[in-house]
Amino acid sequence: MRIALRIALAASAALLTLGVAQAQEKTLRIGTEGAYPPFNNLTADGQLVGFDIDIAKALCDEMKVKCTFVAQDWDGIIPALQAGKFDAIVASMSITPERKEKVDFSNKYYNTPSALAVPKDSTLKGVTKEDLAGKTIGVATTTTHFNYASKTYTDSTVKGYPSSPEEQADLANGRLDAIEDDIVVLQQWLDSPDGACCKILGQPSPQPVEIFGPGAGIAVRKGETDLVNKLNAAIDAIRANGKYKEINDKYFKFDVFGAES
C-alpha cells in the first residue's frame, strides 16, 4: 500500500512539474508585413526572412519565449494587433504620436532616414517642395513617408501604394517621377536588377521628428506595460552582448541603430 501510494505521489509530482514547465513555455505571436526587404520579406516558399525577423527571434531568445510569425498586410496591421491576431508588431514601424494613440511601443530598435529615388535620366536636382512641384511621387500609404510627402509636397501629386514593391515597379516603368521610402529599402532595390533604372535623388532635410518619430519600435496592445518592459530589456541585452551587431552586419555595412538616445 505504501509503495503504491509513493508511486502515485511521484506520478502526481511529475505531472505537476510538467504542467508548470508547459505553463512557463510562453509563445509570442509576432505580426510583420513580409513585403519590405531587407527588413521583412516572404520568400518564394513562404518563409519570412529579414532584419526584423532575425531581431524578433533574438529578442524572443533573450526573453526565453517561443516566437511564431504571422504575415499581415500593412494597412491592416494595427487593427489585427488590436483584434488579438498577434501579440506584437515587428515590421519596421516608426514610433509616432498618431500611432501611440492606438498602440504602445518599445524603445527603438533601429532608425534610418527617408530618401527619394528617381529614374537615372531624371532632370530633378533636389528634394524640396519647389523641386518636385508638378511631379507625381509614389509612397506606401499609412507610413511616415506618406505622411511627410503629403504634408510637404503639396504642389505635387502624391500617389499611395499598398507596399514598396508596387511603387518601385511604377517608377521603373515610367509611371512616376519619384518615390519616397526608407533609404535602406531604396538602396537594396537600386542594387538589384529591378532597380537598375533608378538612383537616389536625396534625403529630406531636416527629417522632422514629429512625422518620422525617433525610429522603428515594436508595437503592442495598449496597456501591456510588462511586455514593453521585457522587450526594452531584451533590446538593451542584444545591443550589449553583440547579437544585434551580428544581425546588423548580416544585412548592412553600417549600424542602422542610429544615434544613442
mmCIF file of C-alpha atoms in Angstrom:
data_model
loop_
_atom_site.group_PDB
_atom_site.id
_atom_site.type_symbol
_atom_site.label_atom_id
_atom_site.label_comp_id
_atom_site.label_asym_id
_atom_site.label_seq_id
_atom_site.Cartn_x
_atom_site.Cartn_y
_atom_site.Cartn_z
ATOM 1 C CA MET A 1 0.000 0.000 0.000
ATOM 2 C CA ARG A 2 2.786 2.413 0.946
ATOM 3 C CA ILE A 3 4.703 1.599 -2.244
ATOM 4 C CA ALA A 4 1.586 2.197 -4.357
ATOM 5 C CA LEU A 5 0.972 5.494 -2.544
ATOM 6 C CA ARG A 6 4.556 6.599 -3.129
ATOM 7 C CA ILE A 7 4.299 5.762 -6.839
ATOM 8 C CA ALA A 8 1.032 7.703 -7.081
ATOM 9 C CA LEU A 9 2.531 10.704 -5.302
ATOM 10 C CA ALA A 10 5.630 10.598 -7.515
ATOM 11 C CA ALA A 11 3.472 10.460 -10.625
ATOM 12 C CA SER A 12 1.396 13.405 -9.400
ATOM 13 C CA ALA A 13 4.547 15.412 -8.699
ATOM 14 C CA ALA A 14 5.890 14.629 -12.173
ATOM 15 C CA LEU A 15 2.641 15.756 -13.807
ATOM 16 C CA LEU A 16 2.646 18.946 -11.727
ATOM 17 C CA THR A 17 6.240 19.698 -12.761
ATOM 18 C CA LEU A 18 5.378 19.082 -16.399
ATOM 19 C CA GLY A 19 2.357 21.367 -16.133
ATOM 20 C CA VAL A 20 4.462 24.167 -14.630
ATOM 21 C CA ALA A 21 7.103 23.746 -17.336
ATOM 22 C CA GLN A 22 4.461 23.891 -20.052
ATOM 23 C CA ALA A 23 2.910 26.980 -18.482
ATOM 24 C CA GLN A 24 6.315 28.678 -18.448
ATOM 25 C CA GLU A 25 6.881 27.966 -22.162
ATOM 26 C CA LYS A 26 5.104 31.041 -23.461
ATOM 27 C CA THR A 27 4.576 31.857 -27.113
ATOM 28 C CA LEU A 28 4.852 35.371 -28.500
ATOM 29 C CA ARG A 29 2.934 35.780 -31.767
ATOM 30 C CA ILE A 30 4.599 38.391 -33.947
ATOM 31 C CA GLY A 31 2.965 40.207 -36.841
ATOM 32 C CA THR A 32 5.049 41.511 -39.738
ATOM 33 C CA GLU A 33 4.386 42.640 -43.293
ATOM 34 C CA GLY A 34 6.583 40.400 -45.424
ATOM 35 C CA ALA A 35 6.879 42.948 -48.240
ATOM 36 C CA TYR A 36 9.620 45.324 -47.047
ATOM 37 C CA PRO A 37 13.049 43.881 -47.856
ATOM 38 C CA PRO A 38 15.657 43.801 -46.407
ATOM 39 C CA PHE A 39 13.729 44.287 -43.162
ATOM 40 C CA ASN A 40 10.982 41.729 -43.720
ATOM 41 C CA ASN A 41 10.088 39.684 -46.775
ATOM 42 C CA LEU A 42 8.325 36.487 -47.840
ATOM 43 C CA THR A 43 10.462 34.052 -49.820
ATOM 44 C CA ALA A 44 9.096 32.034 -52.757
ATOM 45 C CA ASP A 45 8.459 29.104 -50.416
ATOM 46 C CA GLY A 46 6.550 31.258 -47.924
ATOM 47 C CA GLN A 47 9.270 31.821 -45.321
ATOM 48 C CA LEU A 48 9.560 35.174 -43.535
ATOM 49 C CA VAL A 49 13.118 36.492 -43.610
ATOM 50 C CA GLY A 50 14.953 39.755 -42.989
ATOM 51 C CA PHE A 51 16.407 42.036 -40.347
ATOM 52 C CA ASP A 52 13.094 42.430 -38.479
ATOM 53 C CA ILE A 53 12.621 38.666 -38.353
ATOM 54 C CA ASP A 54 16.129 37.965 -37.057
ATOM 55 C CA ILE A 55 15.836 40.725 -34.451
ATOM 56 C CA ALA A 56 12.475 39.343 -33.296
ATOM 57 C CA LYS A 57 13.944 35.852 -32.933
ATOM 58 C CA ALA A 58 16.901 37.215 -30.944
ATOM 59 C CA LEU A 59 14.556 39.134 -28.635
ATOM 60 C CA CYS A 60 12.414 36.032 -28.087
ATOM 61 C CA ASP A 61 15.534 34.009 -27.246
ATOM 62 C CA GLU A 62 16.571 36.691 -24.769
ATOM 63 C CA MET A 63 13.101 36.688 -23.164
ATOM 64 C CA LYS A 64 13.037 32.863 -23.208
ATOM 65 C CA VAL A 65 9.765 32.664 -25.127
ATOM 66 C CA LYS A 66 8.823 30.838 -28.302
ATOM 67 C CA CYS A 67 8.258 33.013 -31.397
ATOM 68 C CA THR A 68 5.686 32.435 -34.095
ATOM 69 C CA PHE A 69 5.188 34.790 -37.060
ATOM 70 C CA VAL A 70 2.112 35.998 -38.906
ATOM 71 C CA ALA A 71 2.300 37.818 -42.267
ATOM 72 C CA GLN A 72 -0.154 40.711 -42.397
ATOM 73 C CA ASP A 73 -0.848 43.408 -45.000
ATOM 74 C CA TRP A 74 0.494 46.751 -43.793
ATOM 75 C CA ASP A 75 -2.795 48.660 -43.982
ATOM 76 C CA GLY A 76 -4.442 46.281 -41.517
ATOM 77 C CA ILE A 77 -1.533 45.504 -39.235
ATOM 78 C CA ILE A 78 -2.537 47.693 -36.249
ATOM 79 C CA PRO A 79 -6.214 46.604 -36.347
ATOM 80 C CA ALA A 80 -5.035 42.969 -36.483
ATOM 81 C CA LEU A 81 -2.883 43.538 -33.374
ATOM 82 C CA GLN A 82 -5.808 45.163 -31.572
ATOM 83 C CA ALA A 83 -8.053 42.241 -32.545
ATOM 84 C CA GLY A 84 -5.629 39.741 -30.988
ATOM 85 C CA LYS A 85 -4.359 38.147 -34.192
ATOM 86 C CA PHE A 86 -0.846 38.510 -32.757
ATOM 87 C CA ASP A 87 0.837 39.978 -29.663
ATOM 88 C CA ALA A 88 3.441 42.340 -31.129
ATOM 89 C CA ILE A 89 4.340 44.010 -34.416
ATOM 90 C CA VAL A 90 7.952 43.781 -35.582
ATOM 91 C CA ALA A 91 7.664 45.367 -39.004
ATOM 92 C CA SER A 92 9.847 48.488 -39.180
ATOM 93 C CA MET A 93 7.022 50.550 -37.697
ATOM 94 C CA SER A 94 8.093 54.099 -36.877
ATOM 95 C CA ILE A 95 7.129 55.358 -33.429
ATOM 96 C CA THR A 96 4.826 58.340 -33.982
ATOM 97 C CA PRO A 97 2.360 60.281 -31.776
ATOM 98 C CA GLU A 98 -0.542 59.229 -34.020
ATOM 99 C CA ARG A 99 0.277 55.533 -33.671
ATOM 100 C CA LYS A 100 0.913 55.893 -29.934
ATOM 101 C CA GLU A 101 -2.759 56.786 -29.567
ATOM 102 C CA LYS A 102 -3.596 53.260 -30.785
ATOM 103 C CA VAL A 103 -0.725 51.080 -29.507
ATOM 104 C CA ASP A 104 2.150 51.100 -27.037
ATOM 105 C CA PHE A 105 5.750 50.899 -28.259
ATOM 106 C CA SER A 106 9.070 49.529 -27.112
ATOM 107 C CA ASN A 107 12.113 51.735 -27.436
ATOM 108 C CA LYS A 108 13.502 51.961 -30.975
ATOM 109 C CA TYR A 109 15.464 49.044 -32.387
ATOM 110 C CA TYR A 110 16.717 50.956 -35.436
ATOM 111 C CA ASN A 111 16.478 54.371 -37.065
ATOM 112 C CA THR A 112 17.335 55.045 -40.715
ATOM 113 C CA PRO A 113 16.406 58.121 -42.783
ATOM 114 C CA SER A 114 13.871 58.685 -45.532
ATOM 115 C CA ALA A 115 15.009 59.354 -49.103
ATOM 116 C CA LEU A 116 13.689 59.849 -52.635
ATOM 117 C CA ALA A 117 14.614 57.856 -55.737
ATOM 118 C CA VAL A 118 14.131 58.866 -59.374
ATOM 119 C CA PRO A 119 14.939 57.439 -62.821
ATOM 120 C CA LYS A 120 18.614 57.786 -63.758
ATOM 121 C CA ASP A 121 17.726 60.158 -66.606
ATOM 122 C CA SER A 122 15.591 62.400 -64.363
ATOM 123 C CA THR A 123 16.234 66.141 -64.606
ATOM 124 C CA LEU A 124 15.236 66.697 -60.973
ATOM 125 C CA LYS A 125 18.002 68.337 -58.968
ATOM 126 C CA GLY A 126 16.706 68.315 -55.395
ATOM 127 C CA VAL A 127 14.070 67.111 -52.946
ATOM 128 C CA THR A 128 12.407 70.368 -51.883
ATOM 129 C CA LYS A 129 8.748 71.215 -52.414
ATOM 130 C CA GLU A 130 9.778 73.540 -55.241
ATOM 131 C CA ASP A 131 11.994 70.910 -56.885
ATOM 132 C CA LEU A 132 9.126 68.407 -57.065
ATOM 133 C CA ALA A 133 6.292 70.815 -57.951
ATOM 134 C CA GLY A 134 4.045 69.311 -60.617
ATOM 135 C CA LYS A 135 5.610 65.843 -60.283
ATOM 136 C CA THR A 136 3.989 62.553 -59.234
ATOM 137 C CA ILE A 137 5.517 60.860 -56.192
ATOM 138 C CA GLY A 138 4.769 57.275 -55.198
ATOM 139 C CA VAL A 139 4.706 56.340 -51.497
ATOM 140 C CA ALA A 140 3.382 53.404 -49.469
ATOM 141 C CA THR A 141 0.259 54.522 -47.608
ATOM 142 C CA THR A 142 -0.145 54.592 -43.809
ATOM 143 C CA THR A 143 3.622 55.157 -43.476
ATOM 144 C CA THR A 144 5.612 58.073 -42.109
ATOM 145 C CA HIS A 145 6.963 58.566 -45.631
ATOM 146 C CA PHE A 146 3.416 59.042 -46.937
ATOM 147 C CA ASN A 147 2.630 61.497 -44.125
ATOM 148 C CA TYR A 148 5.752 63.502 -44.909
ATOM 149 C CA ALA A 149 5.157 63.533 -48.667
ATOM 150 C CA SER A 150 1.501 64.531 -48.247
ATOM 151 C CA LYS A 151 2.363 67.434 -45.935
ATOM 152 C CA THR A 152 5.464 68.603 -47.792
ATOM 153 C CA TYR A 153 4.837 68.103 -51.496
ATOM 154 C CA THR A 154 1.532 69.951 -51.698
ATOM 155 C CA ASP A 155 2.279 71.150 -55.241
ATOM 156 C CA SER A 156 2.850 67.544 -56.365
ATOM 157 C CA THR A 157 0.596 64.530 -56.848
ATOM 158 C CA VAL A 158 1.295 62.050 -54.043
ATOM 159 C CA LYS A 159 0.114 58.595 -55.117
ATOM 160 C CA GLY A 160 -0.398 55.920 -52.461
ATOM 161 C CA TYR A 161 0.588 52.254 -52.832
ATOM 162 C CA PRO A 162 -0.073 49.172 -50.658
ATOM 163 C CA SER A 163 3.664 48.474 -50.231
ATOM 164 C CA SER A 164 7.128 49.332 -51.536
ATOM 165 C CA PRO A 165 7.368 46.837 -54.446
ATOM 166 C CA GLU A 166 4.345 48.380 -56.214
ATOM 167 C CA GLU A 167 5.733 51.919 -56.101
ATOM 168 C CA GLN A 168 9.147 50.667 -57.225
ATOM 169 C CA ALA A 169 7.620 48.904 -60.236
ATOM 170 C CA ASP A 170 5.720 52.018 -61.297
ATOM 171 C CA LEU A 171 8.857 54.162 -61.048
ATOM 172 C CA ALA A 172 10.800 51.639 -63.129
ATOM 173 C CA ASN A 173 8.001 51.584 -65.720
ATOM 174 C CA GLY A 174 7.871 55.358 -66.094
ATOM 175 C CA ARG A 175 4.549 55.917 -64.337
ATOM 176 C CA LEU A 176 6.067 58.035 -61.561
ATOM 177 C CA ASP A 177 8.595 60.847 -61.325
ATOM 178 C CA ALA A 178 9.898 59.830 -57.885
ATOM 179 C CA ILE A 179 9.263 57.557 -54.921
ATOM 180 C CA GLU A 180 9.906 58.127 -51.235
ATOM 181 C CA ASP A 181 10.870 55.355 -48.795
ATOM 182 C CA ASP A 182 13.463 54.286 -46.231
ATOM 183 C CA ILE A 183 16.923 54.810 -47.733
ATOM 184 C CA VAL A 184 17.981 51.241 -46.925
ATOM 185 C CA VAL A 185 14.942 49.793 -48.710
ATOM 186 C CA LEU A 186 15.561 52.042 -51.706
ATOM 187 C CA GLN A 187 19.261 51.236 -51.865
ATOM 188 C CA GLN A 188 18.705 47.497 -51.777
ATOM 189 C CA TRP A 189 16.236 47.820 -54.638
ATOM 190 C CA LEU A 190 18.634 50.037 -56.616
ATOM 191 C CA ASP A 191 21.370 47.433 -56.166
ATOM 192 C CA SER A 192 19.126 44.756 -57.704
ATOM 193 C CA PRO A 193 18.449 44.206 -61.435
ATOM 194 C CA ASP A 194 14.907 45.581 -60.978
ATOM 195 C CA GLY A 195 16.285 48.851 -59.623
ATOM 196 C CA ALA A 196 18.987 49.375 -62.258
ATOM 197 C CA CYS A 197 16.737 52.043 -63.800
ATOM 198 C CA CYS A 198 16.986 54.457 -60.973
ATOM 199 C CA LYS A 199 19.077 56.370 -58.433
ATOM 200 C CA ILE A 200 18.836 58.135 -55.060
ATOM 201 C CA LEU A 201 17.901 61.789 -55.565
ATOM 202 C CA GLY A 202 18.470 62.849 -51.968
ATOM 203 C CA GLN A 203 17.200 62.863 -48.389
ATOM 204 C CA PRO A 204 14.648 65.305 -46.986
ATOM 205 C CA SER A 205 16.407 67.576 -44.524
ATOM 206 C CA PRO A 206 15.673 68.052 -41.745
ATOM 207 C CA GLN A 207 13.808 64.818 -41.070
ATOM 208 C CA PRO A 208 11.064 66.119 -38.750
ATOM 209 C CA VAL A 209 10.771 64.013 -35.584
ATOM 210 C CA GLU A 210 7.079 64.909 -35.289
ATOM 211 C CA ILE A 211 6.498 62.988 -38.552
ATOM 212 C CA PHE A 212 9.217 60.339 -38.683
ATOM 213 C CA GLY A 213 9.479 59.757 -34.936
ATOM 214 C CA PRO A 214 12.599 58.564 -33.053
ATOM 215 C CA GLY A 215 12.905 55.307 -35.020
ATOM 216 C CA ALA A 216 11.248 51.932 -35.514
ATOM 217 C CA GLY A 217 9.816 50.273 -32.421
ATOM 218 C CA ILE A 218 7.849 47.154 -31.531
ATOM 219 C CA ALA A 219 4.123 47.796 -31.164
ATOM 220 C CA VAL A 220 1.956 46.002 -28.603
ATOM 221 C CA ARG A 221 -1.628 46.455 -27.453
ATOM 222 C CA LYS A 222 -2.374 49.412 -25.191
ATOM 223 C CA GLY A 223 -1.630 48.814 -21.528
ATOM 224 C CA GLU A 224 0.728 45.843 -21.966
ATOM 225 C CA THR A 225 3.472 47.530 -19.950
ATOM 226 C CA ASP A 226 5.066 44.299 -18.763
ATOM 227 C CA LEU A 227 5.670 43.167 -22.346
ATOM 228 C CA VAL A 228 7.080 46.588 -23.286
ATOM 229 C CA ASN A 229 9.497 46.436 -20.357
ATOM 230 C CA LYS A 230 10.635 42.920 -21.314
ATOM 231 C CA LEU A 231 11.167 43.977 -24.930
ATOM 232 C CA ASN A 232 13.168 47.040 -23.874
ATOM 233 C CA ALA A 233 15.358 44.920 -21.610
ATOM 234 C CA ALA A 234 15.884 42.410 -24.432
ATOM 235 C CA ILE A 235 16.804 45.169 -26.915
ATOM 236 C CA ASP A 236 19.376 46.508 -24.444
ATOM 237 C CA ALA A 237 20.712 42.987 -23.876
ATOM 238 C CA ILE A 238 21.267 42.112 -27.551
ATOM 239 C CA ARG A 239 22.901 45.502 -28.100
ATOM 240 C CA ALA A 240 25.274 44.781 -25.199
ATOM 241 C CA ASN A 241 26.074 41.117 -25.920
ATOM 242 C CA GLY A 242 26.912 41.526 -29.612
ATOM 243 C CA LYS A 243 23.879 39.731 -31.065
ATOM 244 C CA TYR A 244 22.480 42.957 -32.520
ATOM 245 C CA LYS A 245 25.770 43.693 -34.300
ATOM 246 C CA GLU A 246 25.871 40.146 -35.667
ATOM 247 C CA ILE A 247 22.396 40.582 -37.196
ATOM 248 C CA ASN A 248 23.118 44.151 -38.320
ATOM 249 C CA ASP A 249 26.291 43.092 -40.150
ATOM 250 C CA LYS A 250 24.412 40.303 -41.931
ATOM 251 C CA TYR A 251 22.315 42.911 -43.746
ATOM 252 C CA PHE A 252 24.088 46.279 -43.608
ATOM 253 C CA LYS A 253 27.518 47.869 -43.852
ATOM 254 C CA PHE A 254 26.743 50.428 -41.143
ATOM 255 C CA ASP A 255 24.963 50.485 -37.775
ATOM 256 C CA VAL A 256 21.248 51.004 -38.514
ATOM 257 C CA PHE A 257 20.504 51.628 -34.838
ATOM 258 C CA GLY A 258 21.331 55.301 -35.275
ATOM 259 C CA ALA A 259 22.419 57.687 -32.530
ATOM 260 C CA GLU A 260 22.024 56.518 -28.952
ATOM 261 C CA SER A 261 19.003 58.235 -27.422
#
